[in-house]
Short mmCIF file of C-alpha atoms in Angstrom, two decimals:
data_model
loop_
_atom_site.label_atom_id
_atom_site.label_comp_id
_atom_site.label_asym_id
_atom_site.label_seq_id
_atom_site.Cartn_x
_atom_site.Cartn_y
_atom_site.Cartn_z
CA MET M 734 0.10 -0.09 0.03
CA PRO M 735 1.39 3.71 -0.88
CA PRO M 736 1.53 5.75 1.72
CA VAL M 737 -0.84 8.37 2.06
CA TYR M 738 1.39 11.15 2.59
CA GLU M 739 3.54 12.31 -0.54
CA PRO M 740 6.52 14.67 0.38
CA LEU M 741 6.12 18.21 -0.82
CA GLU M 742 8.13 21.14 -1.87
CA ASP M 743 5.99 24.09 -0.58
CA VAL M 744 7.82 26.28 1.45
CA HIS M 745 5.09 28.02 2.45
CA ILE M 746 3.28 25.19 3.49
CA ILE M 747 6.68 24.04 5.82
CA ARG M 748 6.98 26.93 7.01
CA GLU M 749 3.17 27.03 8.27
CA THR M 750 3.70 24.11 9.57
CA ALA M 751 6.61 24.84 11.95
CA ASP M 752 4.87 28.01 12.73
CA ARG M 753 1.97 25.69 14.16
CA ILE M 754 4.30 23.35 16.32
CA ARG M 755 6.06 25.97 17.76
CA LYS M 756 2.34 27.24 18.74
CA ASP M 757 1.07 23.92 19.89
CA SER M 758 4.34 23.42 22.32
CA ILE M 759 3.41 26.80 24.14
CA TRP M 760 -0.06 26.30 24.13
CA MET M 761 0.50 22.43 25.57
CA SER M 762 3.39 22.74 27.94
CA THR M 763 1.09 26.10 29.24
CA ARG M 764 -2.06 24.56 30.03
CA ALA M 765 -0.33 21.66 31.60
CA GLY M 766 2.49 23.46 33.53
CA THR M 767 5.38 21.73 32.54
CA GLY M 768 7.21 20.28 29.96
CA HIS M 769 10.82 20.87 27.90
CA LEU M 770 10.03 24.13 26.05
CA GLY M 771 13.47 25.53 24.99
CA PRO M 772 14.58 21.84 23.47
CA ALA M 773 11.37 21.36 21.44
CA LEU M 774 11.35 25.22 20.22
CA SER M 775 14.44 24.69 18.41
CA LEU M 776 13.18 21.33 16.20
CA ALA M 777 10.65 22.99 14.39
CA GLU M 778 11.63 23.79 11.00
CA ILE M 779 13.79 20.39 10.97
CA LEU M 780 10.76 18.37 11.72
CA ALA M 781 8.54 20.48 9.39
CA VAL M 782 11.00 19.92 6.89
CA LEU M 783 11.42 16.24 7.61
CA TYR M 784 7.62 15.03 7.66
CA LYS M 785 6.11 17.55 5.01
CA GLY M 786 9.06 17.30 2.69
CA ILE M 787 11.30 14.48 2.70
CA MET M 788 9.87 11.59 4.74
CA ARG M 789 7.39 8.89 3.37
CA TYR M 790 5.00 7.23 5.82
CA ASP M 791 1.29 6.08 5.96
CA PRO M 792 -0.41 7.71 8.98
CA GLN M 793 -3.32 5.47 8.60
CA ASN M 794 -0.91 2.74 8.77
CA PRO M 795 1.69 3.74 11.06
CA GLY M 796 3.84 0.17 10.70
CA TRP M 797 3.78 0.21 6.81
CA PRO M 798 6.76 -1.75 6.38
CA LYS M 799 8.29 0.61 3.72
CA ARG M 800 8.19 3.53 5.81
CA ASP M 801 10.96 5.78 7.17
CA ARG M 802 11.50 5.76 10.50
CA PHE M 803 12.03 8.87 12.77
CA ILE M 804 13.80 8.71 16.02
CA LEU M 805 13.38 11.46 18.77
CA SER M 806 16.38 10.53 20.72
CA LYS M 807 16.23 13.97 22.91
CA GLY M 808 12.90 12.86 24.14
CA HIS M 809 12.58 16.04 26.23
CA GLY M 810 11.81 17.86 23.06
CA CYS M 811 8.18 15.81 22.41
CA LEU M 812 6.20 18.70 22.47
CA ALA M 813 7.32 19.56 19.02
CA LEU M 814 7.05 15.67 17.83
CA TYR M 815 3.90 15.46 19.39
CA SER M 816 2.54 18.63 17.01
CA ILE M 817 3.94 17.03 13.80
CA LEU M 818 2.59 13.95 14.36
CA SER M 819 -1.16 15.35 15.05
CA GLN M 820 -0.61 17.55 11.92
CA ALA M 821 0.71 14.40 9.60
CA GLY M 822 -2.36 13.02 10.66
CA PHE M 823 -1.44 9.71 13.24
CA PHE M 824 -4.04 10.82 15.47
CA GLU M 825 -6.78 13.68 16.22
CA ARG M 826 -5.39 17.08 17.61
CA LYS M 827 -7.45 17.07 20.14
CA LEU M 828 -5.55 14.74 21.89
CA LEU M 829 -2.38 17.29 22.28
CA GLU M 830 -4.92 18.46 25.26
CA GLU M 831 -3.97 15.35 27.15
CA PHE M 832 -0.34 16.61 27.26
CA CYS M 833 1.07 15.43 30.71
CA SER M 834 -2.35 15.60 31.96
CA LYS M 835 -2.70 12.60 33.78
CA TYR M 836 -0.56 9.13 34.76
CA ASP M 837 -1.69 7.31 31.93
CA THR M 838 -1.72 9.39 29.19
CA MET M 839 -0.85 8.94 25.56
CA LEU M 840 1.43 12.10 25.68
CA PRO M 841 3.67 12.08 28.45
CA GLY M 842 6.57 14.02 29.28
CA HIS M 843 8.82 11.90 26.98
CA PRO M 844 7.56 10.06 23.78
CA GLU M 845 6.26 6.13 24.16
CA MET M 846 5.78 3.79 21.82
CA LYS M 847 1.82 3.32 22.83
CA LEU M 848 1.33 6.77 20.57
CA PRO M 849 0.69 6.17 16.73
CA GLY M 850 3.71 7.46 15.08
CA VAL M 851 6.43 6.79 17.81
CA GLU M 852 9.00 4.51 16.71
CA ALA M 853 11.01 4.40 20.43
CA ASN M 854 10.76 5.12 23.55
CA THR M 855 13.29 7.85 24.43
CA GLY M 856 14.33 10.44 26.95
CA SER M 857 17.14 8.22 28.59
CA LEU M 858 19.75 10.26 26.60
CA GLY M 859 22.48 8.58 24.30
CA HIS M 860 20.20 5.70 22.98
CA GLY M 861 18.35 6.63 19.71
CA ILE M 862 21.62 6.48 17.74
CA ALA M 863 22.21 2.99 18.47
CA LEU M 864 18.08 2.35 18.00
CA GLY M 865 18.30 3.83 14.23
CA MET M 866 21.56 1.98 13.46
CA GLY M 867 19.59 -1.37 14.46
CA MET M 868 16.57 -0.01 12.17
CA ALA M 869 18.71 0.70 9.58
CA LEU M 870 20.93 -2.52 9.37
CA ALA M 871 17.17 -4.41 10.24
CA ALA M 872 16.04 -2.72 6.65
CA ARG M 873 19.29 -3.77 4.92
CA ILE M 874 18.68 -7.62 5.56
CA ASP M 875 14.94 -7.55 4.91
CA GLY M 876 16.07 -5.45 1.63
CA ARG M 877 13.67 -2.68 2.23
CA ASP M 878 14.81 1.28 0.72
CA SER M 879 13.55 2.83 3.76
CA ARG M 880 15.67 5.50 5.82
CA VAL M 881 16.41 6.25 9.05
CA PHE M 882 16.28 9.61 10.21
CA VAL M 883 17.49 10.47 14.22
CA VAL M 884 17.37 13.81 16.02
CA THR M 885 19.87 13.80 18.98
CA GLY M 886 20.79 16.88 21.29
CA ASP M 887 24.35 18.16 21.05
CA GLY M 888 24.61 17.65 25.04
CA GLU M 889 23.49 14.61 24.37
CA LEU M 890 26.59 13.46 22.20
CA GLN M 891 28.34 13.75 25.87
CA GLU M 892 27.16 10.09 26.21
CA GLY M 893 29.75 7.58 24.74
CA SER M 894 27.08 5.14 23.38
CA ASN M 895 26.25 8.02 20.50
CA TRP M 896 29.73 7.19 19.42
CA GLU M 897 30.08 3.51 20.03
CA ALA M 898 26.71 3.68 17.35
CA ALA M 899 28.19 6.07 15.15
CA MET M 900 31.58 3.90 14.69
CA THR M 901 29.63 0.72 14.03
CA ALA M 902 27.10 2.33 11.64
CA ALA M 903 30.02 3.46 9.32
CA HIS M 904 31.42 -0.28 9.91
CA HIS M 905 28.30 -1.74 8.53
CA ARG M 906 28.17 1.20 5.71
CA LEU M 907 24.76 1.97 6.84
CA ASP M 908 23.88 5.28 3.75
CA ASN M 909 20.28 4.58 4.79
CA LEU M 910 21.18 6.08 8.15
CA ILE M 911 21.00 9.90 9.16
CA VAL M 912 21.42 11.79 12.20
CA ILE M 913 20.76 15.14 12.87
CA VAL M 914 22.69 17.12 15.56
CA ASP M 915 20.15 19.49 16.97
CA ARG M 916 22.97 22.29 17.66
CA ASN M 917 21.49 24.62 20.37
CA LYS M 918 24.52 24.91 22.07
CA LEU M 919 22.92 24.59 25.71
CA GLN M 920 21.67 21.96 27.37
CA LEU M 921 20.91 20.98 31.31
CA GLY M 922 22.69 23.82 33.30
CA ASP M 923 25.12 25.54 30.76
CA PHE M 924 26.53 25.96 27.64
CA THR M 925 27.77 22.69 25.91
CA GLU M 926 30.97 24.14 25.56
CA ASN M 927 31.52 24.95 29.20
CA ILE M 928 30.76 21.87 30.47
CA SER M 929 32.64 19.12 27.55
CA GLN M 930 33.58 20.85 24.71
CA LEU M 931 31.93 19.65 21.45
CA GLU M 932 33.92 21.33 18.99
CA PRO M 933 35.02 20.96 16.01
CA LEU M 934 32.10 18.60 15.34
CA ALA M 935 32.11 17.82 11.76
CA ASP M 936 35.55 16.82 12.00
CA LYS M 937 34.82 14.48 14.90
CA TRP M 938 31.29 12.83 12.78
CA LYS M 939 34.30 12.71 9.47
CA SER M 940 36.76 10.71 11.84
CA PHE M 941 34.26 8.46 12.77
CA GLY M 942 33.29 7.61 8.82
CA TRP M 943 30.62 9.70 8.25
CA GLY M 944 29.53 12.08 5.36
CA VAL M 945 29.03 15.38 7.26
CA ARG M 946 26.99 18.42 6.27
CA VAL M 947 26.40 21.75 8.54
CA VAL M 948 23.15 23.90 7.81
CA ASP M 949 21.20 26.64 9.16
CA GLY M 950 18.57 24.57 11.12
CA HIS M 951 16.02 27.18 10.64
CA ASN M 952 16.41 27.56 7.04
CA ILE M 953 13.68 25.32 5.19
CA GLU M 954 15.49 25.73 1.51
CA GLU M 955 18.69 24.92 3.20
CA LEU M 956 16.92 21.84 5.09
CA LEU M 957 15.31 20.71 2.09
CA SER M 958 18.34 21.06 -0.09
CA THR M 959 20.31 19.01 2.45
CA PHE M 960 18.33 16.26 3.37
CA LYS M 961 17.62 15.89 -0.45
CA GLN M 962 20.90 14.71 -0.55
CA VAL M 963 21.51 11.98 1.16
CA PRO M 964 23.39 9.87 1.78
CA PHE M 965 25.76 12.41 1.19
CA VAL M 966 28.68 9.96 0.31
CA CYS M 967 27.99 6.44 -1.18
CA GLY M 968 28.50 3.50 1.37
CA LYS M 969 28.53 6.43 4.56
CA PRO M 970 25.88 6.89 6.96
CA SER M 971 25.30 10.99 6.89
CA ALA M 972 25.80 14.00 9.57
CA VAL M 973 23.68 16.76 9.47
CA ILE M 974 24.81 19.87 12.07
CA ALA M 975 21.63 21.65 12.25
CA SER M 976 22.85 25.20 13.76
CA THR M 977 19.54 26.07 15.68
CA ILE M 978 18.75 28.88 18.46
CA LYS M 979 17.68 27.08 21.82
CA GLY M 980 13.61 28.68 22.64
CA LYS M 981 13.45 29.89 18.92
CA GLY M 982 10.58 31.78 18.55
CA LEU M 983 9.95 33.13 22.12
CA LYS M 984 12.15 35.49 22.38
CA ALA M 985 12.12 35.60 26.45
CA ALA M 986 13.75 31.79 25.68
CA GLU M 987 15.94 32.31 23.03
CA ASN M 988 19.69 31.17 23.95
CA LYS M 989 18.51 31.35 28.00
CA ILE M 990 19.93 28.06 29.95
CA GLU M 991 16.86 28.27 32.42
CA TRP M 992 14.35 27.50 29.81
CA HIS M 993 15.67 23.85 29.51
CA TYR M 994 12.79 23.11 31.71
CA LYS M 995 10.78 25.91 31.97
CA VAL M 996 7.17 27.33 30.52
CA LEU M 997 5.13 30.15 30.51
CA THR M 998 2.48 30.88 33.36
CA ARG M 999 -1.01 31.67 32.26
CA GLN M 1000 -0.47 35.29 32.46
CA GLN M 1001 2.53 35.78 30.48
CA TYR M 1002 0.92 33.37 27.55
CA GLU M 1003 -2.68 35.66 28.13
CA GLU M 1004 0.14 38.93 27.36
CA LEU M 1005 1.82 36.84 24.49
CA LYS M 1006 -1.19 35.47 22.77
CA ASN M 1007 -1.76 38.44 20.38
CA GLU M 1008 1.77 39.03 19.62
CA LEU M 1009 2.89 35.42 18.63
CA SER M 1010 -0.71 35.28 17.10
CA LEU M 1011 -1.39 31.60 19.88
CA GLU M 1012 -4.73 30.00 20.00
CA GLU M 1013 -6.01 27.66 22.25
CA LEU M 1014 -6.81 24.40 20.48
CA GLY M 1015 -10.48 24.43 20.41
CA HIS M 1016 -10.66 28.19 19.17
CA GLU M 1017 -8.50 27.29 15.74
#
């Protein structure tokens, strides 16, 4: 069965999708009074481009074997993932009201596979690339042309398991594996370079045997062009280092350490509604 969704090249639609991811993330986190808002806001364009312009999937048949897979290794950024999955049609948008609303919610603070469209439980950092590597290798063994896209946080790269997986993926020449590093340069508590220096990050990935591109993670045209070129090198997995701004789109949160785990108060939300064109889900 062919996928219901076919990739688009309409930059205007993709930009509207990214805007909706931000609005949904702000609204959901304010409603729940919790959530990792800053880490979600830096992902908007990346997810909008992947789900609207690049990936193959069928929201009516989430288990379609030939689908591309997506893993949000930085699971704390799940506000953005929930928004894009709802926009892609994996579930009714009204379900977004349940974010962190009860113990057994379908939309907890880190994604779980009980929600249609979620390929892996994530949140314990450092596992997404290894999971993606396994899926990419399985696709090859099964003779499928499915691709696996993994988004990892830059602070998350301090976990050694990522580099074990990167080395193994290169060894197996998994050019159907694409890792996107959300390089917003911030993590819980400080800037990444003050905690454990990552630079020169592109050179590190190259030395592990990966094809590498460095892009503006908020430039939709550049992201589209870059993802259409994967694999960058035949026989090598691809790494996209996406330079982003943590908290992008919410001025009070941009590049602010404290907004790793901070949300708007209801009063702040009401004050910003007109400026950011925010809408309640039931009043769209």
